[in-house]
PDB file of C-alpha atoms and ligand atoms in Angstrom:
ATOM      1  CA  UNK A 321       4.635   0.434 -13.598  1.00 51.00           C
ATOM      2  CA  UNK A 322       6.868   0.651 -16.987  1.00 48.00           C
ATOM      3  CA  UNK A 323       4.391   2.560 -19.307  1.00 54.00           C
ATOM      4  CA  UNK A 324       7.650   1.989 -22.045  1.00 75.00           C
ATOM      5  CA  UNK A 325       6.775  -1.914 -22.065  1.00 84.00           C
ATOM      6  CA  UNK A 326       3.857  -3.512 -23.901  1.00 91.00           C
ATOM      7  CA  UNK A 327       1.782  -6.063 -22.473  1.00 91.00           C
ATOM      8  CA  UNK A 328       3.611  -8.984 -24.853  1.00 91.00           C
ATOM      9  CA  UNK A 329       7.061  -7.484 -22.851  1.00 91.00           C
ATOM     10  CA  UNK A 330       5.260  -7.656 -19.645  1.00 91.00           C
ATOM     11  CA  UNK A 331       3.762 -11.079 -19.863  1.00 90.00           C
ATOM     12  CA  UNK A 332       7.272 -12.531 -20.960  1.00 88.00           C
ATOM     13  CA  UNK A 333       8.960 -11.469 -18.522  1.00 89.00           C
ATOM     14  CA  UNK A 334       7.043 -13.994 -15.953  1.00 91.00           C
ATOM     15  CA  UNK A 335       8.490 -16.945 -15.380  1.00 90.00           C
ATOM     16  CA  UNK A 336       4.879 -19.036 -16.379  1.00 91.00           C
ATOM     17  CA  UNK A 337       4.008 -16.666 -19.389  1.00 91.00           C
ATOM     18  CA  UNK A 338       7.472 -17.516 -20.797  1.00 90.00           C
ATOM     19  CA  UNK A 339       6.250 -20.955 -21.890  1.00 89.00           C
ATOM     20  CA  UNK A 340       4.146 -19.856 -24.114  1.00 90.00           C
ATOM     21  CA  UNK A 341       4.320 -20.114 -27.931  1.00 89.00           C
ATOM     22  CA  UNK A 342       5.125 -16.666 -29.486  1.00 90.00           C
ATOM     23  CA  UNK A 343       1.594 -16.693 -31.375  1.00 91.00           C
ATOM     24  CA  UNK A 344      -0.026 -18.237 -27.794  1.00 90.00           C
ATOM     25  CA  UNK A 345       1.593 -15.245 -25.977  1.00 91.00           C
ATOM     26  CA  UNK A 346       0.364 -12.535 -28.966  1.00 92.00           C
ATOM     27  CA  UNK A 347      -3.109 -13.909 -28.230  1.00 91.00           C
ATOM     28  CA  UNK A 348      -2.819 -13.831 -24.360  1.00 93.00           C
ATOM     29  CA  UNK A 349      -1.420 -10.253 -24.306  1.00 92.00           C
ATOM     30  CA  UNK A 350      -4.131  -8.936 -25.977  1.00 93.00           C
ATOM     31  CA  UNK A 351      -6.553 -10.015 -23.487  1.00 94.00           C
ATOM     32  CA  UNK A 352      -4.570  -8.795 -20.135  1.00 95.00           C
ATOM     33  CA  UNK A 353      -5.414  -5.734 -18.482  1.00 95.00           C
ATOM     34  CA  UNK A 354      -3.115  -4.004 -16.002  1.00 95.00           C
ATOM     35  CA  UNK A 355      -3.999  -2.705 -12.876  1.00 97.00           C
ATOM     36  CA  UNK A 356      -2.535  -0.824  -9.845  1.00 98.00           C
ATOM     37  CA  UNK A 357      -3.712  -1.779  -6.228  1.00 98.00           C
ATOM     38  CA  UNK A 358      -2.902   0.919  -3.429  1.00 98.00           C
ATOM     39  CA  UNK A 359      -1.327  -0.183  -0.198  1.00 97.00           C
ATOM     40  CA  UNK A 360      -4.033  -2.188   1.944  1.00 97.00           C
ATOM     41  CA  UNK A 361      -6.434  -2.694  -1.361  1.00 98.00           C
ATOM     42  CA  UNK A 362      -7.579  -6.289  -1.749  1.00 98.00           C
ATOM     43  CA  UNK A 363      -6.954  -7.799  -4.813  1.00 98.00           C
ATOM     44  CA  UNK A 364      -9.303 -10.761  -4.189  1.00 98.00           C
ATOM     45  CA  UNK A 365     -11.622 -11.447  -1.344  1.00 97.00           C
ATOM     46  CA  UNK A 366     -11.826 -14.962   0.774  1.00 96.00           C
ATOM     47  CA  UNK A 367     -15.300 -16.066  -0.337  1.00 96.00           C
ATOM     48  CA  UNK A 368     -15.999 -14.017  -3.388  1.00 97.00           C
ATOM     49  CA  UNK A 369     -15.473 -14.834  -6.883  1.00 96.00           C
ATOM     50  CA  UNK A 370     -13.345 -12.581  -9.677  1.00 95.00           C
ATOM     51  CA  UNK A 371     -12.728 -15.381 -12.160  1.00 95.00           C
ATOM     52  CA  UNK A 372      -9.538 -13.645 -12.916  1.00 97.00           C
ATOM     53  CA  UNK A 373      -5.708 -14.591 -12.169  1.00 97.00           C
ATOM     54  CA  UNK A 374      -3.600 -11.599 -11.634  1.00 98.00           C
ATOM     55  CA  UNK A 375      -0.062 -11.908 -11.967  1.00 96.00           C
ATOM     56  CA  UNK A 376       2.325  -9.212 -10.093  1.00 97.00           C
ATOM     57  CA  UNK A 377       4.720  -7.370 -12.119  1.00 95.00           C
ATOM     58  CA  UNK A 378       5.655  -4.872  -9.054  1.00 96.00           C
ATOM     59  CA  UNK A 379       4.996  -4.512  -5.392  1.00 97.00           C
ATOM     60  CA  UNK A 380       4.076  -7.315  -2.555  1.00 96.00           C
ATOM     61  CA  UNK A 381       0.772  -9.164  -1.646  1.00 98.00           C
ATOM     62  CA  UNK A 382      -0.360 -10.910   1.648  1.00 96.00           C
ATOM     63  CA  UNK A 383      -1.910 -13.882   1.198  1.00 97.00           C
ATOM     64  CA  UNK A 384      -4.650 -14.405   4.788  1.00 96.00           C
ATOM     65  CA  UNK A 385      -6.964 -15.996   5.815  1.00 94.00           C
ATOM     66  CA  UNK A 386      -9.884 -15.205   8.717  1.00 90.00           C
ATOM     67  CA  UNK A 387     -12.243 -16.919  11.016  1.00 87.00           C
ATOM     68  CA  UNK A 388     -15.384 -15.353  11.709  1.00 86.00           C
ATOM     69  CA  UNK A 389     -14.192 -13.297  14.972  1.00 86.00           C
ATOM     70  CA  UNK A 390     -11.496 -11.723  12.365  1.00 85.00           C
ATOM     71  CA  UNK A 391      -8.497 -13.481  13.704  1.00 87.00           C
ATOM     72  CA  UNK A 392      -6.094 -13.849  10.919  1.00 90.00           C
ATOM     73  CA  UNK A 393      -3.663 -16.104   9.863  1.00 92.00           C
ATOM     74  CA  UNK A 394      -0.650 -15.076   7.177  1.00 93.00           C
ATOM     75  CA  UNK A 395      -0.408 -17.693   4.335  1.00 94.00           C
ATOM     76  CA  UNK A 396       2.224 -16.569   1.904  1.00 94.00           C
ATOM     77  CA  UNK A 397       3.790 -13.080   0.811  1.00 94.00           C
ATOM     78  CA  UNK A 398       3.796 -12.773  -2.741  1.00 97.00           C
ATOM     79  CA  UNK A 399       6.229 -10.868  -4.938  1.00 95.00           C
ATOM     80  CA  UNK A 400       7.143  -9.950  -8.683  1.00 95.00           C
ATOM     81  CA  UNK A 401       6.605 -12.573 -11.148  1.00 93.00           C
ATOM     82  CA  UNK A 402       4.010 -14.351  -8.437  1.00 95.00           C
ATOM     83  CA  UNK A 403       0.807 -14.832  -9.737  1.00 96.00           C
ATOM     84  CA  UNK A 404      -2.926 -15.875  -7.546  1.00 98.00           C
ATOM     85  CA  UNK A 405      -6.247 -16.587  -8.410  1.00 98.00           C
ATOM     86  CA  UNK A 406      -5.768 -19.900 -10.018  1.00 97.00           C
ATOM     87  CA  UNK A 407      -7.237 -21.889  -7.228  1.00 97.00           C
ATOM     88  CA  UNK A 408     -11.001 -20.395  -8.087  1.00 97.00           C
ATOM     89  CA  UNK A 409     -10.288 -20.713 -11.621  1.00 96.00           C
ATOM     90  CA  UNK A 410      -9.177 -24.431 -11.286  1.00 95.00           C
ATOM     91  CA  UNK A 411     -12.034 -25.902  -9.105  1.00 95.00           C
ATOM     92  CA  UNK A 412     -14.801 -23.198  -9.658  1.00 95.00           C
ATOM     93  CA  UNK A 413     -14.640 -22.149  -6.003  1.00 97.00           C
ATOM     94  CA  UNK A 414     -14.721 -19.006  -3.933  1.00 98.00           C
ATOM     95  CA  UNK A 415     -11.348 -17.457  -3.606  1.00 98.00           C
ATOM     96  CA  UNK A 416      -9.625 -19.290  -0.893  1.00 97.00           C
ATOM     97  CA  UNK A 417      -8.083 -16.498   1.081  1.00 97.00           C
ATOM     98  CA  UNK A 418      -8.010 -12.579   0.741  1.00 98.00           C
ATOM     99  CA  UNK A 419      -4.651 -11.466  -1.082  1.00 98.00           C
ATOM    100  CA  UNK A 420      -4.154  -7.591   0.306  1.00 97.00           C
ATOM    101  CA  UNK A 421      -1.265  -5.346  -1.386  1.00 98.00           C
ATOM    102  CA  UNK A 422       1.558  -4.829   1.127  1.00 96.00           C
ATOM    103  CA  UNK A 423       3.009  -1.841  -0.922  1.00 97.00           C
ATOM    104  CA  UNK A 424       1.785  -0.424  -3.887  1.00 98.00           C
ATOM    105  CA  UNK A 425       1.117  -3.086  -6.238  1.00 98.00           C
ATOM    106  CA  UNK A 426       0.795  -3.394 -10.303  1.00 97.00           C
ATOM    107  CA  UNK A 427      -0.254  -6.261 -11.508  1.00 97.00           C
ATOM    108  CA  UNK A 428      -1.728  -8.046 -15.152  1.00 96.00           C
ATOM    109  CA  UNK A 429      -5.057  -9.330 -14.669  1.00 97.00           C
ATOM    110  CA  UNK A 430      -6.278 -12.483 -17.194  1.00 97.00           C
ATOM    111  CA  UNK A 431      -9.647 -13.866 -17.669  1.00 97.00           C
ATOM    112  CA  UNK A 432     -10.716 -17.347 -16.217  1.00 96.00           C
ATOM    113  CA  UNK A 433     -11.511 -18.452 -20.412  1.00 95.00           C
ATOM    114  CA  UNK A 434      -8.659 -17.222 -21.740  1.00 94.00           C
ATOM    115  CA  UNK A 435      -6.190 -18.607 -18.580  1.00 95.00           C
ATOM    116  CA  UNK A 436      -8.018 -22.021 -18.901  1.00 94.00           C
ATOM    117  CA  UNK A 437      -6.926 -22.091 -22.357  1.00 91.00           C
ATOM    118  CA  UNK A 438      -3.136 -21.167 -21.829  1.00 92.00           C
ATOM    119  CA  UNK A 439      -3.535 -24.608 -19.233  1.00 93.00           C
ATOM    120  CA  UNK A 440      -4.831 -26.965 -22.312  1.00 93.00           C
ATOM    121  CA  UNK A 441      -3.024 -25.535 -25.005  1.00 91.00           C
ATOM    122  CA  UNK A 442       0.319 -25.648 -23.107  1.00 92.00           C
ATOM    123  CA  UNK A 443       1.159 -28.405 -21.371  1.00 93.00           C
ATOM    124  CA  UNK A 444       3.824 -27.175 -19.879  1.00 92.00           C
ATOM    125  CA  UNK A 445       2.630 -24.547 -18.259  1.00 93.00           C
ATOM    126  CA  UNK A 446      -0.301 -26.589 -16.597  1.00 95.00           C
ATOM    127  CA  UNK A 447       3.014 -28.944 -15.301  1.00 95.00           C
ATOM    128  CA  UNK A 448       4.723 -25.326 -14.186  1.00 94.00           C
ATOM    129  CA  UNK A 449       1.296 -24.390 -12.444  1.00 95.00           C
ATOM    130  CA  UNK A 450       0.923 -27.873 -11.006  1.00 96.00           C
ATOM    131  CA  UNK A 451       4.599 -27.882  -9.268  1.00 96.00           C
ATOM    132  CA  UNK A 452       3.582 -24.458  -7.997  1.00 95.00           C
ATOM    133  CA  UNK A 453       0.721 -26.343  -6.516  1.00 96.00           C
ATOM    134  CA  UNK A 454       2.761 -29.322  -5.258  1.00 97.00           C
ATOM    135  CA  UNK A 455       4.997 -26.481  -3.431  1.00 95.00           C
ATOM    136  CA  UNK A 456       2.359 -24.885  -1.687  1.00 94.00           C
ATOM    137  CA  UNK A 457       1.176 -28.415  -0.918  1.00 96.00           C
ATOM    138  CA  UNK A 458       4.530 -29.462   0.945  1.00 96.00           C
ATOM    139  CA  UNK A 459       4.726 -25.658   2.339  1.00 92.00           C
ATOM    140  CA  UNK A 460       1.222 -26.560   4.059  1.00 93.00           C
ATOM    141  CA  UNK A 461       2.256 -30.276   5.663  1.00 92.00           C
ATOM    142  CA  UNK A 462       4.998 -28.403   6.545  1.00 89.00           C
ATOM    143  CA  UNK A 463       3.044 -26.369   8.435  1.00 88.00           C
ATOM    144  CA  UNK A 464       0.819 -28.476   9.717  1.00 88.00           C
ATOM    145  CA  UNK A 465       3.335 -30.333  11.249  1.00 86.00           C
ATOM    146  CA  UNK A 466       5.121 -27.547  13.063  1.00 85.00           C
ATOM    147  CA  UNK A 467       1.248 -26.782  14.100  1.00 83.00           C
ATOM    148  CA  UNK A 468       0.263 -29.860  15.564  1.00 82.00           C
ATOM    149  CA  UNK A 469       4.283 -30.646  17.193  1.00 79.00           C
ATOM    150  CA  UNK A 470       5.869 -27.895  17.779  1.00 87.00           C
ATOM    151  CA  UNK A 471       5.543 -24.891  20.581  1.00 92.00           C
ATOM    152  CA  UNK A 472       5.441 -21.758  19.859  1.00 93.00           C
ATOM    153  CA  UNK A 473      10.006 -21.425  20.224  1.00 92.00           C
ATOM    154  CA  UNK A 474       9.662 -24.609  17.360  1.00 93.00           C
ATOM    155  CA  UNK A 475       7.090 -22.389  15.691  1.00 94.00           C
ATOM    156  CA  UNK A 476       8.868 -19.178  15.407  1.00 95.00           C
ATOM    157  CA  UNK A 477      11.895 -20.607  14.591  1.00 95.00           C
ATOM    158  CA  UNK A 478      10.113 -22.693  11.751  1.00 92.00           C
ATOM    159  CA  UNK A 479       8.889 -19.191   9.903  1.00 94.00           C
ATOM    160  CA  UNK A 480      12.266 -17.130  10.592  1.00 95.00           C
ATOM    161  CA  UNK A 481      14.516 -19.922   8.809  1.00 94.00           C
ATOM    162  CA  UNK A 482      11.116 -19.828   6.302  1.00 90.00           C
ATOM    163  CA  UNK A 483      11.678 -16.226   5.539  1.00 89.00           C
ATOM    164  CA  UNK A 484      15.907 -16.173   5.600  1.00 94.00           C
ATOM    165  CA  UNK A 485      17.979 -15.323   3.136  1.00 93.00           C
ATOM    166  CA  UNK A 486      21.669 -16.188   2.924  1.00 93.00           C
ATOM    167  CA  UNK A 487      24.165 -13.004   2.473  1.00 90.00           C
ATOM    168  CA  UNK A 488      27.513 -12.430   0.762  1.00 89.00           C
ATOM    169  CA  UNK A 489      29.212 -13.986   3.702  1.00 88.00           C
ATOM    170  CA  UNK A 490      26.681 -17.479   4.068  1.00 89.00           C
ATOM    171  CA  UNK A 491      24.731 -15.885   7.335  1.00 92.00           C
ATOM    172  CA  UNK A 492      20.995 -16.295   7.336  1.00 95.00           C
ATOM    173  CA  UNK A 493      19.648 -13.299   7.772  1.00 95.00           C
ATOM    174  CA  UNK A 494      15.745 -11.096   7.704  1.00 95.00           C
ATOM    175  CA  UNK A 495      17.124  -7.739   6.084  1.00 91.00           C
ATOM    176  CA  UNK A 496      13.583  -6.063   6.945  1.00 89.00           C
ATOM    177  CA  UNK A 497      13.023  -5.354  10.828  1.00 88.00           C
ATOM    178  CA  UNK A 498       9.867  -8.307  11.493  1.00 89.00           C
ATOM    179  CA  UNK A 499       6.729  -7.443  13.054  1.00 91.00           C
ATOM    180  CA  UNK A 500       5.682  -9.085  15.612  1.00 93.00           C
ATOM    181  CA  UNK A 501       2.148  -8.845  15.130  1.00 94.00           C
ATOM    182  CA  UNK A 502       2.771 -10.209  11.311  1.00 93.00           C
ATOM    183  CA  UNK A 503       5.023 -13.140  12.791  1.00 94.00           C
ATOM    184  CA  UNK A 504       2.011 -13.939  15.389  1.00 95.00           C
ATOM    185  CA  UNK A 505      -0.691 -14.275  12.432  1.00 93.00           C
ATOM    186  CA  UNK A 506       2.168 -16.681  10.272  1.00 92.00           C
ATOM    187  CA  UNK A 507       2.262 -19.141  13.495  1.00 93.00           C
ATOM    188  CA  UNK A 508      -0.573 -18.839  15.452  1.00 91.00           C
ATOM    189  CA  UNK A 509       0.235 -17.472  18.697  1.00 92.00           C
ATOM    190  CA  UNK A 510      -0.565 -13.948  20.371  1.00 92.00           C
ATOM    191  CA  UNK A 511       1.498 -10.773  19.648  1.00 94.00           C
ATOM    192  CA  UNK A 512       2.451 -10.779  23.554  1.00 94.00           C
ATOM    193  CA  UNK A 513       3.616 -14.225  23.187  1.00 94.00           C
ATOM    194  CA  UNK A 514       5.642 -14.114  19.473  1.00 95.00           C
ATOM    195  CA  UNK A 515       7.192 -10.246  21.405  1.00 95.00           C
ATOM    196  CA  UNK A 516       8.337 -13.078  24.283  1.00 94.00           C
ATOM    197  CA  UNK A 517       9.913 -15.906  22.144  1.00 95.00           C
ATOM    198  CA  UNK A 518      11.929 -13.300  20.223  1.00 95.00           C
ATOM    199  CA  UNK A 519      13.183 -11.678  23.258  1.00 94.00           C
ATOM    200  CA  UNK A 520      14.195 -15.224  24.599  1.00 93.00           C
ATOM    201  CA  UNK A 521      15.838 -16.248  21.216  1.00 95.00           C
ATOM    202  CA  UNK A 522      18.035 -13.080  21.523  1.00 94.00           C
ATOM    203  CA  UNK A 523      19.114 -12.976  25.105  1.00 93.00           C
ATOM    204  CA  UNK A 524      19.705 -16.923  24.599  1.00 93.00           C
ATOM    205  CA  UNK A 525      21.522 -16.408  21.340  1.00 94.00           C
ATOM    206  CA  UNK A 526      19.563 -18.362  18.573  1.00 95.00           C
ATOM    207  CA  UNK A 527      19.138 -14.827  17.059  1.00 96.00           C
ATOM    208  CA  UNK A 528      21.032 -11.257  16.989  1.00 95.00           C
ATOM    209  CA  UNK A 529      18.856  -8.386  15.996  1.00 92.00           C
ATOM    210  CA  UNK A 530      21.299  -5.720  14.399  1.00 92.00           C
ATOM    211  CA  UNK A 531      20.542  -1.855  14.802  1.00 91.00           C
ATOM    212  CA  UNK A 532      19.314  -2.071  11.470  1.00 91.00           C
ATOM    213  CA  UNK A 533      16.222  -3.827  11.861  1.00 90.00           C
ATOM    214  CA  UNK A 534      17.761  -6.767  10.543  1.00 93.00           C
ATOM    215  CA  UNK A 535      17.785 -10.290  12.242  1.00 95.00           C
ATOM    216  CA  UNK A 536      20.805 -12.914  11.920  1.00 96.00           C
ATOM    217  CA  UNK A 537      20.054 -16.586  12.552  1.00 97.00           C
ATOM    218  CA  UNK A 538      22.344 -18.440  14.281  1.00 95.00           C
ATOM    219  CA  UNK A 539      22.816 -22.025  13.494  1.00 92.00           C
ATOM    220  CA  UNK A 540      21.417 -23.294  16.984  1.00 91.00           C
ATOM    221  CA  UNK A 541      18.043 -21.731  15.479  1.00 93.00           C
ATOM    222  CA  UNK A 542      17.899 -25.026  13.450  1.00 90.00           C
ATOM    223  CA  UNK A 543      17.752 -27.342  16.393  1.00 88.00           C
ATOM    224  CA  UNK A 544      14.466 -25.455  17.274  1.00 86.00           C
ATOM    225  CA  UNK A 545      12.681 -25.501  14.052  1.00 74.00           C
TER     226      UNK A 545
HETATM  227  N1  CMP B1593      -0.857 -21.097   1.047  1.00 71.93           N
HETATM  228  C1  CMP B1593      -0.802 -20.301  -0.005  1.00 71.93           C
HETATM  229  N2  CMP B1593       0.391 -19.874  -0.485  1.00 71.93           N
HETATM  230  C2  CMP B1593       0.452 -19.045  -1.548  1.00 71.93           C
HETATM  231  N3  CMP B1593      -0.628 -18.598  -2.222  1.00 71.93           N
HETATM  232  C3  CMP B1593      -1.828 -19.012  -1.797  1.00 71.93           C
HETATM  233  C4  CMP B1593      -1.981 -19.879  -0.684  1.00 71.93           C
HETATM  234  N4  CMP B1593      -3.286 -20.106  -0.516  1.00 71.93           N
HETATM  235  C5  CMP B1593      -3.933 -19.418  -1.475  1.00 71.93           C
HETATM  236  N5  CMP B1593      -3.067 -18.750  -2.240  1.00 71.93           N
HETATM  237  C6  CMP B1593      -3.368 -17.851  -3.383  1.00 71.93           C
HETATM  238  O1  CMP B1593      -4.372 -16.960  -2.926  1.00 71.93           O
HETATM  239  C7  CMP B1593      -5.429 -17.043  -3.872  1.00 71.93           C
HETATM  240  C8  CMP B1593      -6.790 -16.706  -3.334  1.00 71.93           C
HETATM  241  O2  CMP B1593      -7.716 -16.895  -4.394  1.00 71.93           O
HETATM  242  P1  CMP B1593      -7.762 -18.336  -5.133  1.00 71.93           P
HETATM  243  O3  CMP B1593      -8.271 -19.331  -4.159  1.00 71.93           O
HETATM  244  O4  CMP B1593      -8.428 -18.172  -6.409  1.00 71.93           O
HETATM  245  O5  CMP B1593      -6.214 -18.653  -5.435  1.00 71.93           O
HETATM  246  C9  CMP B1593      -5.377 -18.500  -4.332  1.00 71.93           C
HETATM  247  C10 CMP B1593      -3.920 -18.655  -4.563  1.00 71.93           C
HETATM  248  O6  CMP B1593      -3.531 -18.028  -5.762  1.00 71.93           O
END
């Protein structure tokens, strides 16, 4: 974490705090308080209350879900500039899901009061926090969808074009090597199963996994997902 920065820097540098009013932002940077989460640390749990959005300045976050026996289900990775907790401070609810740092993780944590008034002072930002709302909305019909029509080939293939990224020469490609076991929680299938579809995909060519870890989608993958 950049000790050189002040919270105002900190705060203005994410994309939501930025629409704030100078004197709104003074205000809102005196009430943040930063905090570093280890590797594996929950940041909130599903079913408990913190009344506190956090916004993350470095590291990653898994967002996940559990049933009772403990299976769990990925959500959503979140990165830099990402910010959770504003579901429980929106409807008064439990947190929704368990967010669990990845990596090491620094973050700016805000108060429910103060947060709530950045939303009715600033329209804008309750618009910005809406559309991220809307996304996650369309992410999860999405989802649903590929639950309740695809296999598990549709289903894998859905979350690898999910996670691609497009590289200097226009492939899709996963830089990081994927874990099967993560991959299994993001669709819903067993690790044994998700280790099979991959294996398939490559011997049949939807996918190439280089000898760096990486994976390179192919544009068959598409008629899959
Ligand atoms: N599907 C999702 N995608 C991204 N973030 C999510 C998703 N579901 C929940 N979250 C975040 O995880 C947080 C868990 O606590 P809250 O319910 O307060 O607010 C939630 C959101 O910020």
């Amino acid at each position: 974490m950049s000790t050189m920065l002040s919270n105002l820097d900190l705060l203005r540098r994410v994309p939501l705090f930025s629409l704030l009013t100078m004197p709104q932002a003074e205000v809102i940077s005196g009430a943040v308080v930063k905090k570093r989460f280890k590797r594996g640390e929950a940041l909130v749990e599903q079913g408990q209350r913190s009344n506190t959005l956090f916004i993350l300045l470095t590291g990653r976050a898994r967002v996940m879900t559990a049933d009772s026996r403990g299976r769990e289900v990925i959500l959503a990775t979140l990165s830099q500039g990402d910010y959770l907790g504003e579901m429980s401070i929106i409807d008064n609810e439990p947190h929704s899901a368990t967010v669990r740092a990845e990596v090491q993780t620094d973050v700016l944590m805000l108060g429910r009061t103060e947060f709530a008034r950045c939303l009715t002072e600033n329209a804008s930002m309750s618009l910005v926090v809406m559309r991220g709302l809307v996304k996650r909305l369309r992410h999860a019909d999405r989802k649903i969808e590929s639950l309740a029509l695809l296999d598990v080939y549709g289903r894998v293939a859905h979350a690898l074009l999910d996670f691609a990224s497009t590289d200097a020469q226009g492939q899709r490609v996963i830089r990081d090597k994927i874990s099967r076991q993560d991959l299994a929680k993001m669709v819903g299938a067993s690790r044994e199963m998700v280790s099979r579809v991959m294996k398939d995909l490559e011997e049949r060519g939807f996918i190439e996994v280089l000898p760096t870890g990486a994976t390179v989608l192919k544009d068959r993958l598409d008629a899959l997902g």
